[in-house]
C-alpha positions in Angstrom: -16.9 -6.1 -3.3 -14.4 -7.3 -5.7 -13.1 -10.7 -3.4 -17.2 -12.2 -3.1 -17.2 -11.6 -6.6 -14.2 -14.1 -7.5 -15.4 -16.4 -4.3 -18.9 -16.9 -5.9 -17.2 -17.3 -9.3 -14.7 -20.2 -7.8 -17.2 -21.8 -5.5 -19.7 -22.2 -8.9 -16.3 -24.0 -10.3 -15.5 -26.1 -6.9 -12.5 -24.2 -6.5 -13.1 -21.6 -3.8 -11.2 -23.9 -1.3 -8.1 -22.6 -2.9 -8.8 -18.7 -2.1 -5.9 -17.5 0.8 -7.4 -14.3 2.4 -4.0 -12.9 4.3 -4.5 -10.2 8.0 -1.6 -8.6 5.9 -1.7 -6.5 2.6 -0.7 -8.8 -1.1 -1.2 -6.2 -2.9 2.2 -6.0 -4.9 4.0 -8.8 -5.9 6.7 -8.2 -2.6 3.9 -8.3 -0.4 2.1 -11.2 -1.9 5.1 -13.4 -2.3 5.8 -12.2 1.4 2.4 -13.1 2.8 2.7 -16.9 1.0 5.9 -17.3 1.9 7.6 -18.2 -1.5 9.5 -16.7 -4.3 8.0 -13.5 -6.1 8.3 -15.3 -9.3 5.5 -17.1 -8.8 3.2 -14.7 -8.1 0.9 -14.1 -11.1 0.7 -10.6 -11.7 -2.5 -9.4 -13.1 -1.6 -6.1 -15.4 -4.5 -4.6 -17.1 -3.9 -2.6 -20.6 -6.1 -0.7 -22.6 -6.6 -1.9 -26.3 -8.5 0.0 -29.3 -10.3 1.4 -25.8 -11.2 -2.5 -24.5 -10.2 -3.4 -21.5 -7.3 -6.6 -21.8 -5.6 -8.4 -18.8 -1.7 -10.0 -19.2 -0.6 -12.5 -16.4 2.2 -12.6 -16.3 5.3 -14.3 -13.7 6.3 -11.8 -10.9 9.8 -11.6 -12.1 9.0 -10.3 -15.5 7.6 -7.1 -17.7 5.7 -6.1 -20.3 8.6 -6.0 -23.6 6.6 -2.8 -25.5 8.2 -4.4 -28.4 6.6 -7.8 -28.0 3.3 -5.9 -26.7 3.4 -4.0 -30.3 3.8 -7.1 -32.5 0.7 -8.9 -30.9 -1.9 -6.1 -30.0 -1.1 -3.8 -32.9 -0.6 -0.8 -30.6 1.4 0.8 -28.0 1.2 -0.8 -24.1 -1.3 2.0 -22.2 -1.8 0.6 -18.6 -5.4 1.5 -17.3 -5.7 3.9 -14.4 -7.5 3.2 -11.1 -10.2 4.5 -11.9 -10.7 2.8 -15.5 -9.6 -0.8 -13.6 -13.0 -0.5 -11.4 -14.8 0.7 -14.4 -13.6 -1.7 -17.1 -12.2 -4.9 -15.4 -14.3 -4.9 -12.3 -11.5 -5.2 -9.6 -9.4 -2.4 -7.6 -5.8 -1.6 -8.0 -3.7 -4.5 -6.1 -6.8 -7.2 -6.3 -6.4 -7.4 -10.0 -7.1 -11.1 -11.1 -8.3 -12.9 -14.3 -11.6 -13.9 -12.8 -15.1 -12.7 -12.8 -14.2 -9.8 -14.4 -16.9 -7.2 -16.5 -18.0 -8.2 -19.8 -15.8 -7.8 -22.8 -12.4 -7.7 -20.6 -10.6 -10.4 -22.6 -7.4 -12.7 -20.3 -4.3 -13.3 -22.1 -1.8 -15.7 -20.2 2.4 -15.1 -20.6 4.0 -17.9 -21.3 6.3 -16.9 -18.5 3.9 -18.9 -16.2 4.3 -22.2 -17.5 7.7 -22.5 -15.9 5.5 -23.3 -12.8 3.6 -26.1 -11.1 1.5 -23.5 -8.8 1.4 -19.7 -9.1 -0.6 -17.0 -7.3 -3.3 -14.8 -9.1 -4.4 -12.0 -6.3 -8.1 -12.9 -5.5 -10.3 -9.7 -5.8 -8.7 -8.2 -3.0 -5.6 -6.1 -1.8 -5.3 -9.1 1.0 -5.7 -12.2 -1.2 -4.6 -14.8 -3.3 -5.6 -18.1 -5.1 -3.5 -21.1 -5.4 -3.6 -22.4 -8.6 -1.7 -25.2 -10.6 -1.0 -23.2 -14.5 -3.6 -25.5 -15.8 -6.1 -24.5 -13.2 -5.4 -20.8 -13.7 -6.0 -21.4 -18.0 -9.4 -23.6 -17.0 -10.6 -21.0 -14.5 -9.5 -17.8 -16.5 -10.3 -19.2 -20.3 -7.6 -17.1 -20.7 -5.5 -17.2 -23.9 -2.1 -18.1 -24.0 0.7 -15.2 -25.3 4.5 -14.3 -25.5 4.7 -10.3 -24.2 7.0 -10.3 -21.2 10.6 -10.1 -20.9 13.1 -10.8 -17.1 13.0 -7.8 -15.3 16.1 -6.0 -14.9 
């Protein structure tokens, strides 16, 4: 299962202490921001593209979107979301437990800048159920994710 995955990978980095496992689903943003009890901005959507057929996963602020425009300029392609089925496969984690940790080989993590208007933010866990609190430097440490500019305020 997806959630002792991301548990053994924290605990091996001291940081499984900060994993929140909710009797209620997190498994949109809504829910998640619901569950913690704070705004929805600050959950830290996990949204998983494909790339030249390589797995790639944006985090990205609750309130925003992928801007295809902004996608094109820095991947060199059109946005293509992965389907259930190819999340399992490529990234290692289930629709709605999406996170930037312990994923499969080869999946690279990209972090919007839209995040760093945060002290903490909320990355799902492994789980539809679960979440990680995380300062923005945490989340960049424990990810090795890469920093990037594709999302633009929903609407």
């Amino acid at each position: 299962m997806s959630i002792e995955k991301v548990t053994r990978f924290l605990r091996e980095r001291n940081a499984a202490d900060k994993i929140r496992v909710f009797d209620v689903s997190s498994a949109t943003v809504e829910l998640a921001a619901r569950a913690l009890n704070t705004q929805e901005a600050r959950i830290a959507k996990s949204m998983s593209f494909s790339v030249n057929g390589e797995p790639v996963i944006i985090v990205t602020a609750g309130d925003m979107k992928i801007d295809n425009a902004k996608f094109k300029s820095v991947f060199h392609t059109k946005a293509k979301m992965l389907t259930p089925d190819e999340l399992v496969e490529k990234v290692g984690h289930a629709m709605g437990g999406v996170c930037p940790f312990a994923v499969n080989e080869g999946c690279r993590i990209y972090l919007d800048e839209s995040l760093k208007r945060f002290d903490i933010v909320y990355p799902a866990a492994g789980s539809a159920n679960s979440a990680v609190e995380l300062t923005v430097e945490e989340l960049e440490a424990l990810s090795g994710g890469e920093w990037t500019d594709v999302c633009k305020p929903k609407e």
